Coordinates of C-alpha atoms and ligand atoms in Angstrom, one line a residue:
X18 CA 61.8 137.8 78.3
X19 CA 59.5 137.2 81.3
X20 CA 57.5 134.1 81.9
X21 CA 54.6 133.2 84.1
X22 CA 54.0 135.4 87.5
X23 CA 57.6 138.0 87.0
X24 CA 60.0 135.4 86.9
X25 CA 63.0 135.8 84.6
X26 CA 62.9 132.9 81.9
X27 CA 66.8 132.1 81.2
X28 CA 66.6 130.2 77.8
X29 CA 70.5 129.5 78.6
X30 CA 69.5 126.7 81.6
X31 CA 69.3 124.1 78.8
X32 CA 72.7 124.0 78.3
X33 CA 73.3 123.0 81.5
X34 CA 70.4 120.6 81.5
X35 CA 72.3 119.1 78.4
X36 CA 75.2 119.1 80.3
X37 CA 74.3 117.4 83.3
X38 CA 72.1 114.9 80.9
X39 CA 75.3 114.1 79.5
X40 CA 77.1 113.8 82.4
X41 CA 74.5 111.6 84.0
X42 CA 75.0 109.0 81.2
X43 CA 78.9 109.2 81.3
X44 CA 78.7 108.6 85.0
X45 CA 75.7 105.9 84.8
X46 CA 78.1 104.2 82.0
X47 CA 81.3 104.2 83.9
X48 CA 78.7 102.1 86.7
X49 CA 77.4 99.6 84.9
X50 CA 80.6 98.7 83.0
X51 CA 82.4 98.7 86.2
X52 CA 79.7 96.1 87.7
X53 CA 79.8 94.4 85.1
X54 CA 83.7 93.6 84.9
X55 CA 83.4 93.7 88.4
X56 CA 81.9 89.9 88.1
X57 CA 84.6 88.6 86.0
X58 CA 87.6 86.7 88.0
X59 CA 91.2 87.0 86.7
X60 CA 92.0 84.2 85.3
X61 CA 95.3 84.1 87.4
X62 CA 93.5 85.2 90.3
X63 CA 95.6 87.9 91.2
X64 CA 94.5 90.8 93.1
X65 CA 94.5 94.4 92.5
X66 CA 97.1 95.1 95.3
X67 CA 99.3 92.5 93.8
X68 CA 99.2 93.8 90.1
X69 CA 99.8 97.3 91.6
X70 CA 102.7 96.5 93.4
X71 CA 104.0 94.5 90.2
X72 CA 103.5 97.3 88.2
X73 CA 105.2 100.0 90.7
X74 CA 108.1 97.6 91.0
X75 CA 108.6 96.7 87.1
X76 CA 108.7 100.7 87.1
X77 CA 111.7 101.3 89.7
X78 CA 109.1 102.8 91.9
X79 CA 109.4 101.6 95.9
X80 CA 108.3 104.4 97.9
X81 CA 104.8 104.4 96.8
X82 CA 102.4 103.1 99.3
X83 CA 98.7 101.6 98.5
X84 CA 96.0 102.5 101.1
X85 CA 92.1 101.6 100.9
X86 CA 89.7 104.6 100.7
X87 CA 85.7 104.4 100.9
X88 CA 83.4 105.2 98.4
X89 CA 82.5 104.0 95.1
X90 CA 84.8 104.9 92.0
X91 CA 87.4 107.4 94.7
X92 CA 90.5 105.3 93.1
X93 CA 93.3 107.9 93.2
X94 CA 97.1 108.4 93.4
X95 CA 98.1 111.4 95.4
X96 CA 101.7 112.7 94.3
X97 CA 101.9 115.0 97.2
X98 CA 101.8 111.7 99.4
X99 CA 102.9 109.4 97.1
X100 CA 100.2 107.2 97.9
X101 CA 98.2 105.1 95.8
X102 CA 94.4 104.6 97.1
X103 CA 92.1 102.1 96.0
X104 CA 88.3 101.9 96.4
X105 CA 86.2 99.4 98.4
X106 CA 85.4 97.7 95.2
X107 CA 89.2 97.6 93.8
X108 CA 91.3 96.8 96.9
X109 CA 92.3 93.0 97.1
X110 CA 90.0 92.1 94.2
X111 CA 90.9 89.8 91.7
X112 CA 88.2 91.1 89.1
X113 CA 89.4 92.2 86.1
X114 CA 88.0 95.7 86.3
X115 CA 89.6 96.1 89.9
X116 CA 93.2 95.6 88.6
X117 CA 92.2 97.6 85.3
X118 CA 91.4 100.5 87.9
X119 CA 94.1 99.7 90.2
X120 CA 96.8 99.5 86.7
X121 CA 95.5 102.8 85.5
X122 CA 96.5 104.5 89.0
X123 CA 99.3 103.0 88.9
X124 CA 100.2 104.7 85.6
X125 CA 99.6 108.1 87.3
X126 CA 102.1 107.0 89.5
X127 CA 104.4 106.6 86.3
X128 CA 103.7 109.8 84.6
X129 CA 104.7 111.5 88.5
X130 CA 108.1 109.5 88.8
X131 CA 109.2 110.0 84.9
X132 CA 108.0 113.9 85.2
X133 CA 105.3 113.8 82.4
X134 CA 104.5 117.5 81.4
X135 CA 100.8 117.3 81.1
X136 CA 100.6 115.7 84.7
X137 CA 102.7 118.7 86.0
X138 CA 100.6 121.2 84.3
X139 CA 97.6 120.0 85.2
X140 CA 98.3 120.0 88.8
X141 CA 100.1 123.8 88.3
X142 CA 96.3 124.5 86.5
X143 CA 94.4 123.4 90.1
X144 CA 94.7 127.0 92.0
X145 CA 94.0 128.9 89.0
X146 CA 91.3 126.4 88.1
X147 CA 89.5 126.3 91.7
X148 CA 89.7 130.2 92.1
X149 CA 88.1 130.3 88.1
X150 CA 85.1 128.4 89.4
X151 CA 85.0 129.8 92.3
X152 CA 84.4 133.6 91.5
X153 CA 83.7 133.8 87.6
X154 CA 79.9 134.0 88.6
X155 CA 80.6 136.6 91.3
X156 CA 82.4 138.6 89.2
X157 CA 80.0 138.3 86.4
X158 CA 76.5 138.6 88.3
X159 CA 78.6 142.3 89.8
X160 CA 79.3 143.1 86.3
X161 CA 75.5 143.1 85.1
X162 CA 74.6 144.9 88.0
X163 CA 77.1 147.9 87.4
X164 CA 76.4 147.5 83.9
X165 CA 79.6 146.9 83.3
X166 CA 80.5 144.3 80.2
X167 CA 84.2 144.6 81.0
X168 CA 83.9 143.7 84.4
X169 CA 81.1 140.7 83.3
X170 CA 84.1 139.5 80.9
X171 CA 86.5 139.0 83.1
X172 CA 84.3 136.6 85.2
X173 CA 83.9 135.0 81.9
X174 CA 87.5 134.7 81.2
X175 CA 88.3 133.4 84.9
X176 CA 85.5 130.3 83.9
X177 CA 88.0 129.6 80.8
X178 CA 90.6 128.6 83.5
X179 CA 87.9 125.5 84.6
X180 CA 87.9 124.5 81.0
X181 CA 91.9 124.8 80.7
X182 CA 92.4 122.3 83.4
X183 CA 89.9 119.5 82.2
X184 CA 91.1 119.8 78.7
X185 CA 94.6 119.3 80.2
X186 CA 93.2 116.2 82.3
X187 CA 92.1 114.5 79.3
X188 CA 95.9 113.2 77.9
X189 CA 96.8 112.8 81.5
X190 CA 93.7 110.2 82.3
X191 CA 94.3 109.0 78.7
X192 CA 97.9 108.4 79.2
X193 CA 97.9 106.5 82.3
X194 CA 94.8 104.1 80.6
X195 CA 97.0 103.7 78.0
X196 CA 100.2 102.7 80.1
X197 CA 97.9 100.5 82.1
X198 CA 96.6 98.4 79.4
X199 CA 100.0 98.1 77.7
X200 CA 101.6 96.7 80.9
X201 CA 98.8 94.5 81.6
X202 CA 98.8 93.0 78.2
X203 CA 103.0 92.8 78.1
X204 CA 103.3 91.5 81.3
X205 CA 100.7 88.7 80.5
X206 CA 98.4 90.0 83.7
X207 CA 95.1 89.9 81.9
X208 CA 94.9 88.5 78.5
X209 CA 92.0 87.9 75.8
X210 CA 88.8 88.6 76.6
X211 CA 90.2 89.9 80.2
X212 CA 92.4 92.4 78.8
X213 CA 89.5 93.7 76.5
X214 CA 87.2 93.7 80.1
X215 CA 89.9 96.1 81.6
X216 CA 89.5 98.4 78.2
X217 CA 86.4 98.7 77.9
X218 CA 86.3 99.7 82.1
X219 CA 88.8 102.3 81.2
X220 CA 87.6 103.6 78.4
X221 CA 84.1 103.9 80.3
X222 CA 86.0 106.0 83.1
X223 CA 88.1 108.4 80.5
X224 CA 84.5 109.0 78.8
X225 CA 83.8 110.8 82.1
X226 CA 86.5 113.2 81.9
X227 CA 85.4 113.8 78.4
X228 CA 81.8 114.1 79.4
X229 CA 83.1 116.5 82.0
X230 CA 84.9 118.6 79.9
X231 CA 81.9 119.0 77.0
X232 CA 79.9 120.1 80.0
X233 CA 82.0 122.9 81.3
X234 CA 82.3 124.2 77.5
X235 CA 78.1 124.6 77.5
X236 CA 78.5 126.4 80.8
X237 CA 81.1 128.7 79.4
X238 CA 79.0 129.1 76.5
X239 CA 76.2 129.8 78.4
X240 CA 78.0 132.5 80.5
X241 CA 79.4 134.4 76.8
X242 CA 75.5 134.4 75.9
X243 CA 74.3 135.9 79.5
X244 CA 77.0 138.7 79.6
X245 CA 76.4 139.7 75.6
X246 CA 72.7 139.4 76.1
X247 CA 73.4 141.6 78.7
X248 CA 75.4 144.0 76.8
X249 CA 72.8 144.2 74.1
X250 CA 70.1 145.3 76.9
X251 CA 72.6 148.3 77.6
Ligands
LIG27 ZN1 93.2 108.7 86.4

C-alpha cells in the first residue's frame, strides 16, 4: 500500500506504538510509586546501606561490596564484580522504597551465591540476546531485498533470542522481589503499612520487565507480518 507523496505506509508501526505506549506507562508507574514511597520514613530509621548489609550478612555473603551509581532507578548487582550498586535516590536512605530497592538487589545477590538456574541462564541468554537484536533487522531487510523468505526468517528467528532472555528475566526479577519482601517482613525491617510501601514499589518495578517483555513480543510479531507480507508479494 502507498500513502500520500510515494511513501511506503507500514500498517505494522502500531504495534510498536502500542508497545512503547505500554512501556511508557510501565516506566511512568514504576516513577510515581517510587516518589511516592520515596516520602515515607522507616519507622526504625534504618538506611538502605544498613538493611543491605543485614541482609547480605543474615545470607553468609561477605564479599559483596555496595557502591553508589548516578542516575534515577540504575539499582543493580553486578555478579561479575560482586558488587552491589545503589542509585542516588536509594543509597543511605531510610525511605521505605529505598531499602525495598536496596532488599530486592540484595536478593540477586542471593540467587548468584546459592546458584539459581534462571539467574545463570539468563546471564548465558545475554550474547545470544545482544547479537539477536543486533542483526535480526539486518538480516531480515537483506532477505526482502534478495527476495529471499529463508534468509528474512532467520533474522526473524535471531529476534526470538531478545524475547527468550526477557521471558527468562521475569522469574529472576520476580524471585529476588520475592526474597526481598520475605526478609524484610521476617526480620521485622519494615512492617504494616511499610512493608506493603516496599510491595507495591516492587511490584511497580517487575511490571516493567513485564511491560518490556509484551513489547518485544509485538515487535516480533510485527517482523513475522513484514517478512510473510513479503513473501506473499513474491
Ligand atoms: Zn532486579
Amino acid at each position: 500500500m502507498y500513502y500520500g507523496y510515494g511513501m511506503y505506509y507500514d500498517p505494522t508501526i502500531i504495534l510498536v506504538i502500542i508497545g512503547a505506549i505500554i512501556s511508557g506507562i510501565a516506566s511512568l508507574n514504576v516513577r510515581f510509586t517510587y516518589n511516592k514511597y520515596s516520602k515515607i520514613r522507616s519507622y526504625r530509621g534504618t538506611t538502605s546501606n544498613q538493611v543491605a548489609e543485614h541482609i547480605l550478612h543474615a545470607a553468609g555473603i561477605y564479599d559483596v561490596r555496595i557502591e553508589r551509581i548516578r542516575g534515577n532507578l540504575t539499582d543493580h548487582y553486578s555478579p561479575n564484580e560482586k558488587v552491589l550498586r545503589l542509585s542516588d535516590a536509594v543509597y543511605g536512605k531510610t525511605s521505605v522504597a529505598a531499602i525495598g530497592v536496596a532488599a530486592h538487589e540484595c536478593g540477586h545477590a542471593i540467587q548468584h551465591s546459592e546458584g539459581y538456574a534462571p539467574l545463570k541462564m539468563r546471564a548465558a541468554s545475554v550474547p545470544l540476546a545482544n547479537i539477536g537484536s543486533w542483526i535480526s533487522w539486518p538480516v531480515i531487510i537483506i532477505g526482502l531485498a534478495l527476495g529471499s523468505t529463508p534468509v528474512a526468517q532467520i533474522g526473524v528467528f535471531l529476534f526470538t533470542f531478545v524475547v527468550v532472555f526477557q521471558l527468562i528475566t521475569l522469574p529472576v526479577e520476580f524471585d529476588a522481589s520475592a526474597r526481598a519482601l520475605r526478609i524484610l517482613d521476617q526480620d521485622h525491617i519494615l512492617e504494616g503499612e511499610e512493608h506493603r510501601g516496599a510491595t507495591k514499589v516492587l511490584k511497580a518495578a517487575a511490571l516493567t520487565y513485564v511491560a518490556a517483555l509484551f513489547t518485544t513480543i509485538l515487535q516480533l510479531l510485527r517482523l513475522v507480518l513484514i517478512v510473510s507480507g513479503g513473501r506473499r508479494r513474491d
